[in-house]
Amino acid sequence: MSFTEEEFLKIKAEKERMEEELRQASELQQSMVPNGYHTLDNLEVFGKLIPARQMGGDLYDYAIIDGKLYFCIGDVCGKGAPAAMLMAYAHAHLGELALRESNPASIIYALNKMASYNNVSCTFFTLFLGVLDLQTGHLQYCNAAHNPPYILSDRLTRLDCDPNLPVGPIEDAEFSLQETVLTPGSTIFLYTDGLTEAKAAGEEELGHKRAEEVLKECIAQRLNPEEIVNRLIETVHDFAKDVEQSDDLTMLAIRYTHS
């Protein structure tokens, strides 16, 4: 198939227009998540979202409301523009619900009602939502089929999480509330499966064991949240080498510093 010069220029202009729209959409998506290292009330927080494509389906966010830190991380099933649209929908409604409700399980239950309505394509996403009392360290949380976070203190542990369903496929799904207490100086580390499922040549995955070894090194070296996230990003890049990133990579580290 051959093109005239006029047809070629039209195709080239359309391609450049689409690339520019995707670039702008990617910038908008990145602007929706907090960027940079933040020292807040009794907290140090750092998060990073690295999409596999120009737009991705991961999300994270945090905000202080009435002396409590609301924070979340999520992963939409899929990639690209459709996943990014669902992520934006969830992100917007999470913020709205958090202003009216402090129970993480109730927030996810309400979000699931919205996401499952007329969901003929059975699209879904995993989500972890926590509410941390900044004076007491009391943490309430609900996990909708997401990867359980790690707690970095004097040792590495995984937060106990009930096997709830993801958000979206089943309208009347129930979501359990769980509770724990963060000790001063401890860090909660949240991530999407772009970390543990990062692939090297030969399709070998980084896996939980390697990630946990790095997190133990972070404890030994007393790294702060930004250093922890960046260390894991370096680990993924060193492991994958020249293999193209296949999934969105998102991490959020929160250190509770109240004494």
PDB file of C-alpha atoms in Angstrom:
ATOM      1  CA  MET A   1       0.000   0.000   0.000  1.00  0.00           C
ATOM      2  CA  SER A   2       1.326   3.416  -0.942  1.00  0.00           C
ATOM      3  CA  PHE A   3       0.247   6.897   0.165  1.00  0.00           C
ATOM      4  CA  THR A   4       0.316  10.225  -1.531  1.00  0.00           C
ATOM      5  CA  GLU A   5       2.318  12.925   0.209  1.00  0.00           C
ATOM      6  CA  GLU A   6      -0.935  14.606   1.313  1.00  0.00           C
ATOM      7  CA  GLU A   7      -2.284  11.343   2.803  1.00  0.00           C
ATOM      8  CA  PHE A   8       1.024  10.704   4.571  1.00  0.00           C
ATOM      9  CA  LEU A   9       1.016  14.177   6.123  1.00  0.00           C
ATOM     10  CA  LYS A  10      -2.564  13.689   7.342  1.00  0.00           C
ATOM     11  CA  ILE A  11      -1.676  10.333   8.952  1.00  0.00           C
ATOM     12  CA  LYS A  12       1.437  11.867  10.529  1.00  0.00           C
ATOM     13  CA  ALA A  13      -0.554  14.821  11.899  1.00  0.00           C
ATOM     14  CA  GLU A  14      -3.209  12.491  13.356  1.00  0.00           C
ATOM     15  CA  LYS A  15      -0.544  10.327  15.004  1.00  0.00           C
ATOM     16  CA  GLU A  16       1.101  13.396  16.545  1.00  0.00           C
ATOM     17  CA  ARG A  17      -2.294  14.634  17.778  1.00  0.00           C
ATOM     18  CA  MET A  18      -3.030  11.304  19.464  1.00  0.00           C
ATOM     19  CA  GLU A  19       0.430  11.208  21.049  1.00  0.00           C
ATOM     20  CA  GLU A  20      -0.047  14.725  22.393  1.00  0.00           C
ATOM     21  CA  GLU A  21      -3.452  13.833  23.853  1.00  0.00           C
ATOM     22  CA  LEU A  22      -1.960  10.776  25.541  1.00  0.00           C
ATOM     23  CA  ARG A  23       0.894  12.883  26.910  1.00  0.00           C
ATOM     24  CA  GLN A  24      -1.556  15.408  28.352  1.00  0.00           C
ATOM     25  CA  ALA A  25      -3.702  12.610  29.816  1.00  0.00           C
ATOM     26  CA  SER A  26      -0.619  11.073  31.404  1.00  0.00           C
ATOM     27  CA  GLU A  27       0.337  14.408  32.961  1.00  0.00           C
ATOM     28  CA  LEU A  28      -3.206  14.807  34.281  1.00  0.00           C
ATOM     29  CA  GLN A  29      -3.093  11.331  35.809  1.00  0.00           C
ATOM     30  CA  GLN A  30       0.224  12.036  37.522  1.00  0.00           C
ATOM     31  CA  SER A  31      -1.176  15.300  38.880  1.00  0.00           C
ATOM     32  CA  MET A  32      -3.959  13.341  40.623  1.00  0.00           C
ATOM     33  CA  VAL A  33      -1.533  11.564  42.977  1.00  0.00           C
ATOM     34  CA  PRO A  34       0.628  13.265  45.618  1.00  0.00           C
ATOM     35  CA  ASN A  35       4.190  13.803  44.470  1.00  0.00           C
ATOM     36  CA  GLY A  36       7.317  14.474  46.491  1.00  0.00           C
ATOM     37  CA  TYR A  37       8.436  13.726  50.021  1.00  0.00           C
ATOM     38  CA  HIS A  38       6.034  15.088  52.618  1.00  0.00           C
ATOM     39  CA  THR A  39       6.523  15.589  56.332  1.00  0.00           C
ATOM     40  CA  LEU A  40       3.075  15.961  57.863  1.00  0.00           C
ATOM     41  CA  ASP A  41       1.644  15.757  61.385  1.00  0.00           C
ATOM     42  CA  ASN A  42       3.557  12.845  63.003  1.00  0.00           C
ATOM     43  CA  LEU A  43       4.253  11.430  59.543  1.00  0.00           C
ATOM     44  CA  GLU A  44       6.794  11.076  56.777  1.00  0.00           C
ATOM     45  CA  VAL A  45       5.232  10.010  53.451  1.00  0.00           C
ATOM     46  CA  PHE A  46       6.506   9.230  49.967  1.00  0.00           C
ATOM     47  CA  GLY A  47       4.789   7.562  47.014  1.00  0.00           C
ATOM     48  CA  LYS A  48       5.598   6.875  43.377  1.00  0.00           C
ATOM     49  CA  LEU A  49       3.501   5.736  40.398  1.00  0.00           C
ATOM     50  CA  ILE A  50       5.335   4.518  37.274  1.00  0.00           C
ATOM     51  CA  PRO A  51       2.854   3.445  34.559  1.00  0.00           C
ATOM     52  CA  ALA A  52       3.798   0.696  32.113  1.00  0.00           C
ATOM     53  CA  ARG A  53       2.237   2.762  29.335  1.00  0.00           C
ATOM     54  CA  GLN A  54       1.589   6.481  29.060  1.00  0.00           C
ATOM     55  CA  MET A  55      -1.501   5.935  31.190  1.00  0.00           C
ATOM     56  CA  GLY A  56      -1.961   3.319  33.876  1.00  0.00           C
ATOM     57  CA  GLY A  57      -4.515   1.708  36.145  1.00  0.00           C
ATOM     58  CA  ASP A  58      -2.776   2.060  39.503  1.00  0.00           C
ATOM     59  CA  LEU A  59      -3.692   4.649  42.103  1.00  0.00           C
ATOM     60  CA  TYR A  60      -2.557   5.857  45.484  1.00  0.00           C
ATOM     61  CA  ASP A  61      -3.516   8.817  47.616  1.00  0.00           C
ATOM     62  CA  TYR A  62      -3.481  10.168  51.154  1.00  0.00           C
ATOM     63  CA  ALA A  63      -4.989  13.070  53.055  1.00  0.00           C
ATOM     64  CA  ILE A  64      -5.363  14.218  56.666  1.00  0.00           C
ATOM     65  CA  ILE A  65      -8.965  14.720  57.785  1.00  0.00           C
ATOM     66  CA  ASP A  66      -9.848  15.555  61.411  1.00  0.00           C
ATOM     67  CA  GLY A  67      -6.543  14.317  62.830  1.00  0.00           C
ATOM     68  CA  LYS A  68      -6.557  11.063  60.862  1.00  0.00           C
ATOM     69  CA  LEU A  69      -4.561  10.005  57.837  1.00  0.00           C
ATOM     70  CA  TYR A  70      -6.672   8.441  55.093  1.00  0.00           C
ATOM     71  CA  PHE A  71      -4.509   6.510  52.633  1.00  0.00           C
ATOM     72  CA  CYS A  72      -5.071   4.007  49.857  1.00  0.00           C
ATOM     73  CA  ILE A  73      -3.458   2.083  47.052  1.00  0.00           C
ATOM     74  CA  GLY A  74      -5.229   0.270  44.240  1.00  0.00           C
ATOM     75  CA  ASP A  75      -4.710  -1.666  41.044  1.00  0.00           C
ATOM     76  CA  VAL A  76      -7.216  -1.836  38.191  1.00  0.00           C
ATOM     77  CA  CYS A  77      -7.430  -5.051  36.179  1.00  0.00           C
ATOM     78  CA  GLY A  78      -6.010  -3.954  32.834  1.00  0.00           C
ATOM     79  CA  LYS A  79      -3.743  -1.256  31.439  1.00  0.00           C
ATOM     80  CA  GLY A  80      -3.889   1.804  29.248  1.00  0.00           C
ATOM     81  CA  ALA A  81      -6.738   4.279  28.812  1.00  0.00           C
ATOM     82  CA  PRO A  82      -9.665   2.046  29.997  1.00  0.00           C
ATOM     83  CA  ALA A  83      -7.847   1.192  33.235  1.00  0.00           C
ATOM     84  CA  ALA A  84      -6.881   4.833  33.735  1.00  0.00           C
ATOM     85  CA  MET A  85     -10.509   5.924  33.342  1.00  0.00           C
ATOM     86  CA  LEU A  86     -11.666   3.448  35.993  1.00  0.00           C
ATOM     87  CA  MET A  87      -8.815   4.558  38.256  1.00  0.00           C
ATOM     88  CA  ALA A  88      -9.896   8.194  37.897  1.00  0.00           C
ATOM     89  CA  TYR A  89     -13.506   7.237  38.687  1.00  0.00           C
ATOM     90  CA  ALA A  90     -12.473   5.367  41.831  1.00  0.00           C
ATOM     91  CA  HIS A  91     -10.093   8.126  42.889  1.00  0.00           C
ATOM     92  CA  ALA A  92     -12.758  10.812  42.650  1.00  0.00           C
ATOM     93  CA  HIS A  93     -15.376   8.861  44.588  1.00  0.00           C
ATOM     94  CA  LEU A  94     -12.929   7.767  47.284  1.00  0.00           C
ATOM     95  CA  GLY A  95     -12.204  11.384  48.131  1.00  0.00           C
ATOM     96  CA  GLU A  96     -15.900  12.203  48.259  1.00  0.00           C
ATOM     97  CA  LEU A  97     -16.722   9.217  50.490  1.00  0.00           C
ATOM     98  CA  ALA A  98     -13.840   9.917  52.881  1.00  0.00           C
ATOM     99  CA  LEU A  99     -15.300  13.331  53.681  1.00  0.00           C
ATOM    100  CA  ARG A 100     -18.485  11.658  54.956  1.00  0.00           C
ATOM    101  CA  GLU A 101     -17.281   8.382  56.459  1.00  0.00           C
ATOM    102  CA  SER A 102     -14.296   7.290  58.595  1.00  0.00           C
ATOM    103  CA  ASN A 103     -14.835   3.522  58.504  1.00  0.00           C
ATOM    104  CA  PRO A 104     -12.631   2.041  55.706  1.00  0.00           C
ATOM    105  CA  ALA A 105     -14.900  -0.989  55.227  1.00  0.00           C
ATOM    106  CA  SER A 106     -17.956   1.248  54.865  1.00  0.00           C
ATOM    107  CA  ILE A 107     -16.137   3.442  52.344  1.00  0.00           C
ATOM    108  CA  ILE A 108     -15.145   0.450  50.212  1.00  0.00           C
ATOM    109  CA  TYR A 109     -18.644  -1.018  50.510  1.00  0.00           C
ATOM    110  CA  ALA A 110     -20.156   2.220  49.172  1.00  0.00           C
ATOM    111  CA  LEU A 111     -17.526   2.461  46.435  1.00  0.00           C
ATOM    112  CA  ASN A 112     -18.257  -1.114  45.388  1.00  0.00           C
ATOM    113  CA  LYS A 113     -21.972  -0.304  45.105  1.00  0.00           C
ATOM    114  CA  MET A 114     -21.131   2.507  42.697  1.00  0.00           C
ATOM    115  CA  ALA A 115     -18.534   0.534  40.705  1.00  0.00           C
ATOM    116  CA  SER A 116     -20.693  -2.590  40.337  1.00  0.00           C
ATOM    117  CA  TYR A 117     -23.794  -0.746  39.102  1.00  0.00           C
ATOM    118  CA  ASN A 118     -24.428  -1.769  35.490  1.00  0.00           C
ATOM    119  CA  ASN A 119     -20.917  -3.242  35.323  1.00  0.00           C
ATOM    120  CA  VAL A 120     -21.663  -5.522  32.365  1.00  0.00           C
ATOM    121  CA  SER A 121     -17.967  -5.902  31.517  1.00  0.00           C
ATOM    122  CA  CYS A 122     -17.230  -7.120  35.083  1.00  0.00           C
ATOM    123  CA  THR A 123     -14.344  -4.671  35.401  1.00  0.00           C
ATOM    124  CA  PHE A 124     -12.751  -4.666  38.836  1.00  0.00           C
ATOM    125  CA  PHE A 125      -9.866  -3.349  40.898  1.00  0.00           C
ATOM    126  CA  THR A 126      -8.100  -4.265  44.105  1.00  0.00           C
ATOM    127  CA  LEU A 127      -7.882  -1.676  46.866  1.00  0.00           C
ATOM    128  CA  PHE A 128      -6.349  -1.243  50.303  1.00  0.00           C
ATOM    129  CA  LEU A 129      -7.732   1.617  52.413  1.00  0.00           C
ATOM    130  CA  GLY A 130      -6.439   2.632  55.832  1.00  0.00           C
ATOM    131  CA  VAL A 131      -7.341   5.300  58.389  1.00  0.00           C
ATOM    132  CA  LEU A 132      -4.584   6.080  60.897  1.00  0.00           C
ATOM    133  CA  ASP A 133      -5.204   8.072  64.087  1.00  0.00           C
ATOM    134  CA  LEU A 134      -2.189  10.356  64.256  1.00  0.00           C
ATOM    135  CA  GLN A 135      -2.256  10.689  68.043  1.00  0.00           C
ATOM    136  CA  THR A 136      -2.653   7.050  69.056  1.00  0.00           C
ATOM    137  CA  GLY A 137      -1.274   5.093  66.089  1.00  0.00           C
ATOM    138  CA  HIS A 138      -4.570   3.176  65.935  1.00  0.00           C
ATOM    139  CA  LEU A 139      -5.038   1.919  62.375  1.00  0.00           C
ATOM    140  CA  GLN A 140      -8.355   0.806  60.922  1.00  0.00           C
ATOM    141  CA  TYR A 141      -8.150  -0.773  57.490  1.00  0.00           C
ATOM    142  CA  CYS A 142      -9.975  -2.764  54.858  1.00  0.00           C
ATOM    143  CA  ASN A 143      -8.355  -4.785  52.119  1.00  0.00           C
ATOM    144  CA  ALA A 144     -10.300  -5.537  48.928  1.00  0.00           C
ATOM    145  CA  ALA A 145      -8.126  -8.327  47.480  1.00  0.00           C
ATOM    146  CA  HIS A 146      -5.001  -6.156  47.302  1.00  0.00           C
ATOM    147  CA  ASN A 147      -1.465  -7.200  48.249  1.00  0.00           C
ATOM    148  CA  PRO A 148      -1.172  -7.022  52.059  1.00  0.00           C
ATOM    149  CA  PRO A 149       1.185  -4.184  53.079  1.00  0.00           C
ATOM    150  CA  TYR A 150       4.428  -4.727  54.953  1.00  0.00           C
ATOM    151  CA  ILE A 151       5.224  -3.192  58.331  1.00  0.00           C
ATOM    152  CA  LEU A 152       8.855  -2.158  58.843  1.00  0.00           C
ATOM    153  CA  SER A 153       9.771  -1.716  62.509  1.00  0.00           C
ATOM    154  CA  ASP A 154      12.519  -3.608  64.335  1.00  0.00           C
ATOM    155  CA  ARG A 155      11.637  -6.478  61.976  1.00  0.00           C
ATOM    156  CA  LEU A 156       9.658  -7.068  58.792  1.00  0.00           C
ATOM    157  CA  THR A 157       6.075  -8.331  59.020  1.00  0.00           C
ATOM    158  CA  ARG A 158       3.075  -8.464  56.709  1.00  0.00           C
ATOM    159  CA  LEU A 159      -0.165  -6.907  57.825  1.00  0.00           C
ATOM    160  CA  ASP A 160      -2.869  -9.512  58.442  1.00  0.00           C
ATOM    161  CA  CYS A 161      -5.564  -9.007  55.798  1.00  0.00           C
ATOM    162  CA  ASP A 162      -8.887 -10.779  55.338  1.00  0.00           C
ATOM    163  CA  PRO A 163      -9.588 -12.317  51.884  1.00  0.00           C
ATOM    164  CA  ASN A 164     -12.237  -9.844  50.739  1.00  0.00           C
ATOM    165  CA  LEU A 165     -13.330  -9.609  47.114  1.00  0.00           C
ATOM    166  CA  PRO A 166     -12.046  -6.881  44.770  1.00  0.00           C
ATOM    167  CA  VAL A 167     -14.167  -3.815  44.054  1.00  0.00           C
ATOM    168  CA  GLY A 168     -16.585  -3.955  41.146  1.00  0.00           C
ATOM    169  CA  PRO A 169     -17.756  -7.437  40.126  1.00  0.00           C
ATOM    170  CA  ILE A 170     -20.311  -8.252  42.860  1.00  0.00           C
ATOM    171  CA  GLU A 171     -22.780  -5.606  44.032  1.00  0.00           C
ATOM    172  CA  ASP A 172     -23.656  -7.116  47.433  1.00  0.00           C
ATOM    173  CA  ALA A 173     -20.092  -8.064  48.430  1.00  0.00           C
ATOM    174  CA  GLU A 174     -19.212  -7.577  52.097  1.00  0.00           C
ATOM    175  CA  PHE A 175     -15.944  -6.015  53.260  1.00  0.00           C
ATOM    176  CA  SER A 176     -14.468  -6.603  56.712  1.00  0.00           C
ATOM    177  CA  LEU A 177     -12.937  -3.978  58.992  1.00  0.00           C
ATOM    178  CA  GLN A 178      -9.634  -4.798  60.684  1.00  0.00           C
ATOM    179  CA  GLU A 179      -7.573  -2.941  63.262  1.00  0.00           C
ATOM    180  CA  THR A 180      -4.042  -2.746  64.618  1.00  0.00           C
ATOM    181  CA  VAL A 181      -1.712  -0.219  66.256  1.00  0.00           C
ATOM    182  CA  LEU A 182       1.405   1.214  64.608  1.00  0.00           C
ATOM    183  CA  THR A 183       4.287   1.750  66.990  1.00  0.00           C
ATOM    184  CA  PRO A 184       6.160   5.074  66.732  1.00  0.00           C
ATOM    185  CA  GLY A 185       8.959   4.860  64.186  1.00  0.00           C
ATOM    186  CA  SER A 186       7.352   2.060  62.192  1.00  0.00           C
ATOM    187  CA  THR A 187       6.679   2.297  58.456  1.00  0.00           C
ATOM    188  CA  ILE A 188       3.821   0.813  56.484  1.00  0.00           C
ATOM    189  CA  PHE A 189       4.846  -0.076  52.929  1.00  0.00           C
ATOM    190  CA  LEU A 190       2.156  -0.535  50.273  1.00  0.00           C
ATOM    191  CA  TYR A 191       2.690  -1.649  46.685  1.00  0.00           C
ATOM    192  CA  THR A 192       1.030  -2.996  43.567  1.00  0.00           C
ATOM    193  CA  ASP A 193       2.011  -6.249  41.857  1.00  0.00           C
ATOM    194  CA  GLY A 194       4.182  -4.345  39.395  1.00  0.00           C
ATOM    195  CA  LEU A 195       6.815  -4.775  42.118  1.00  0.00           C
ATOM    196  CA  THR A 196       6.713  -8.508  42.826  1.00  0.00           C
ATOM    197  CA  GLU A 197       5.715  -9.462  39.264  1.00  0.00           C
ATOM    198  CA  ALA A 198       8.437  -7.405  37.572  1.00  0.00           C
ATOM    199  CA  LYS A 199      10.036  -9.682  34.982  1.00  0.00           C
ATOM    200  CA  ALA A 200      13.596 -10.307  33.880  1.00  0.00           C
ATOM    201  CA  ALA A 201      14.724 -12.084  30.734  1.00  0.00           C
ATOM    202  CA  GLY A 202      13.258 -15.582  30.641  1.00  0.00           C
ATOM    203  CA  GLU A 203      10.037 -14.419  32.340  1.00  0.00           C
ATOM    204  CA  GLU A 204      11.450 -14.880  35.865  1.00  0.00           C
ATOM    205  CA  GLU A 205       9.604 -12.662  38.356  1.00  0.00           C
ATOM    206  CA  LEU A 206      11.221 -10.604  41.094  1.00  0.00           C
ATOM    207  CA  GLY A 207       8.869 -12.198  43.648  1.00  0.00           C
ATOM    208  CA  HIS A 208       8.106 -11.532  47.300  1.00  0.00           C
ATOM    209  CA  LYS A 209      11.282 -13.129  48.645  1.00  0.00           C
ATOM    210  CA  ARG A 210      13.607 -10.725  46.827  1.00  0.00           C
ATOM    211  CA  ALA A 211      11.423  -7.737  47.728  1.00  0.00           C
ATOM    212  CA  GLU A 212      11.420  -8.782  51.376  1.00  0.00           C
ATOM    213  CA  GLU A 213      15.208  -9.080  51.452  1.00  0.00           C
ATOM    214  CA  VAL A 214      15.494  -5.508  50.196  1.00  0.00           C
ATOM    215  CA  LEU A 215      12.960  -4.301  52.765  1.00  0.00           C
ATOM    216  CA  LYS A 216      14.993  -5.978  55.525  1.00  0.00           C
ATOM    217  CA  GLU A 217      18.042  -4.087  54.277  1.00  0.00           C
ATOM    218  CA  CYS A 218      16.009  -0.880  54.451  1.00  0.00           C
ATOM    219  CA  ILE A 219      15.245  -1.618  58.116  1.00  0.00           C
ATOM    220  CA  ALA A 220      18.912  -2.317  58.887  1.00  0.00           C
ATOM    221  CA  GLN A 221      19.976   0.920  57.195  1.00  0.00           C
ATOM    222  CA  ARG A 222      17.141   2.918  58.776  1.00  0.00           C
ATOM    223  CA  LEU A 223      16.031   4.350  55.450  1.00  0.00           C
ATOM    224  CA  ASN A 224      13.245   6.918  55.304  1.00  0.00           C
ATOM    225  CA  PRO A 225      10.107   6.440  53.140  1.00  0.00           C
ATOM    226  CA  GLU A 226      11.573   8.129  50.070  1.00  0.00           C
ATOM    227  CA  GLU A 227      14.753   6.076  50.312  1.00  0.00           C
ATOM    228  CA  ILE A 228      12.749   2.872  50.754  1.00  0.00           C
ATOM    229  CA  VAL A 229      10.643   3.459  47.641  1.00  0.00           C
ATOM    230  CA  ASN A 230      13.650   4.503  45.565  1.00  0.00           C
ATOM    231  CA  ARG A 231      15.609   1.449  46.734  1.00  0.00           C
ATOM    232  CA  LEU A 232      12.791  -0.821  45.515  1.00  0.00           C
ATOM    233  CA  ILE A 233      12.608   1.036  42.194  1.00  0.00           C
ATOM    234  CA  GLU A 234      16.349   0.486  41.754  1.00  0.00           C
ATOM    235  CA  THR A 235      15.863  -3.187  42.612  1.00  0.00           C
ATOM    236  CA  VAL A 236      13.216  -3.574  39.901  1.00  0.00           C
ATOM    237  CA  HIS A 237      15.367  -1.819  37.296  1.00  0.00           C
ATOM    238  CA  ASP A 238      18.466  -3.864  38.183  1.00  0.00           C
ATOM    239  CA  PHE A 239      16.450  -7.086  38.088  1.00  0.00           C
ATOM    240  CA  ALA A 240      14.580  -6.412  34.836  1.00  0.00           C
ATOM    241  CA  LYS A 241      17.565  -4.813  33.078  1.00  0.00           C
ATOM    242  CA  ASP A 242      16.476  -4.214  29.462  1.00  0.00           C
ATOM    243  CA  VAL A 243      13.141  -6.052  29.701  1.00  0.00           C
ATOM    244  CA  GLU A 244      10.254  -3.667  29.001  1.00  0.00           C
ATOM    245  CA  GLN A 245       8.071  -2.846  32.007  1.00  0.00           C
ATOM    246  CA  SER A 246       4.951  -5.006  31.698  1.00  0.00           C
ATOM    247  CA  ASP A 247       2.811  -3.655  34.540  1.00  0.00           C
ATOM    248  CA  ASP A 248       2.256  -0.405  36.393  1.00  0.00           C
ATOM    249  CA  LEU A 249       4.574  -0.027  39.389  1.00  0.00           C
ATOM    250  CA  THR A 250       3.255   1.884  42.405  1.00  0.00           C
ATOM    251  CA  MET A 251       4.599   2.118  45.958  1.00  0.00           C
ATOM    252  CA  LEU A 252       3.654   4.144  49.023  1.00  0.00           C
ATOM    253  CA  ALA A 253       5.647   4.294  52.266  1.00  0.00           C
ATOM    254  CA  ILE A 254       4.290   5.960  55.423  1.00  0.00           C
ATOM    255  CA  ARG A 255       6.372   6.351  58.582  1.00  0.00           C
ATOM    256  CA  TYR A 256       4.507   7.069  61.822  1.00  0.00           C
ATOM    257  CA  THR A 257       6.814   9.347  63.803  1.00  0.00           C
ATOM    258  CA  HIS A 258       4.678  10.251  66.832  1.00  0.00           C
ATOM    259  CA  SER A 259       6.683   9.927  70.062  1.00  0.00           C
TER     260      SER A 259
END
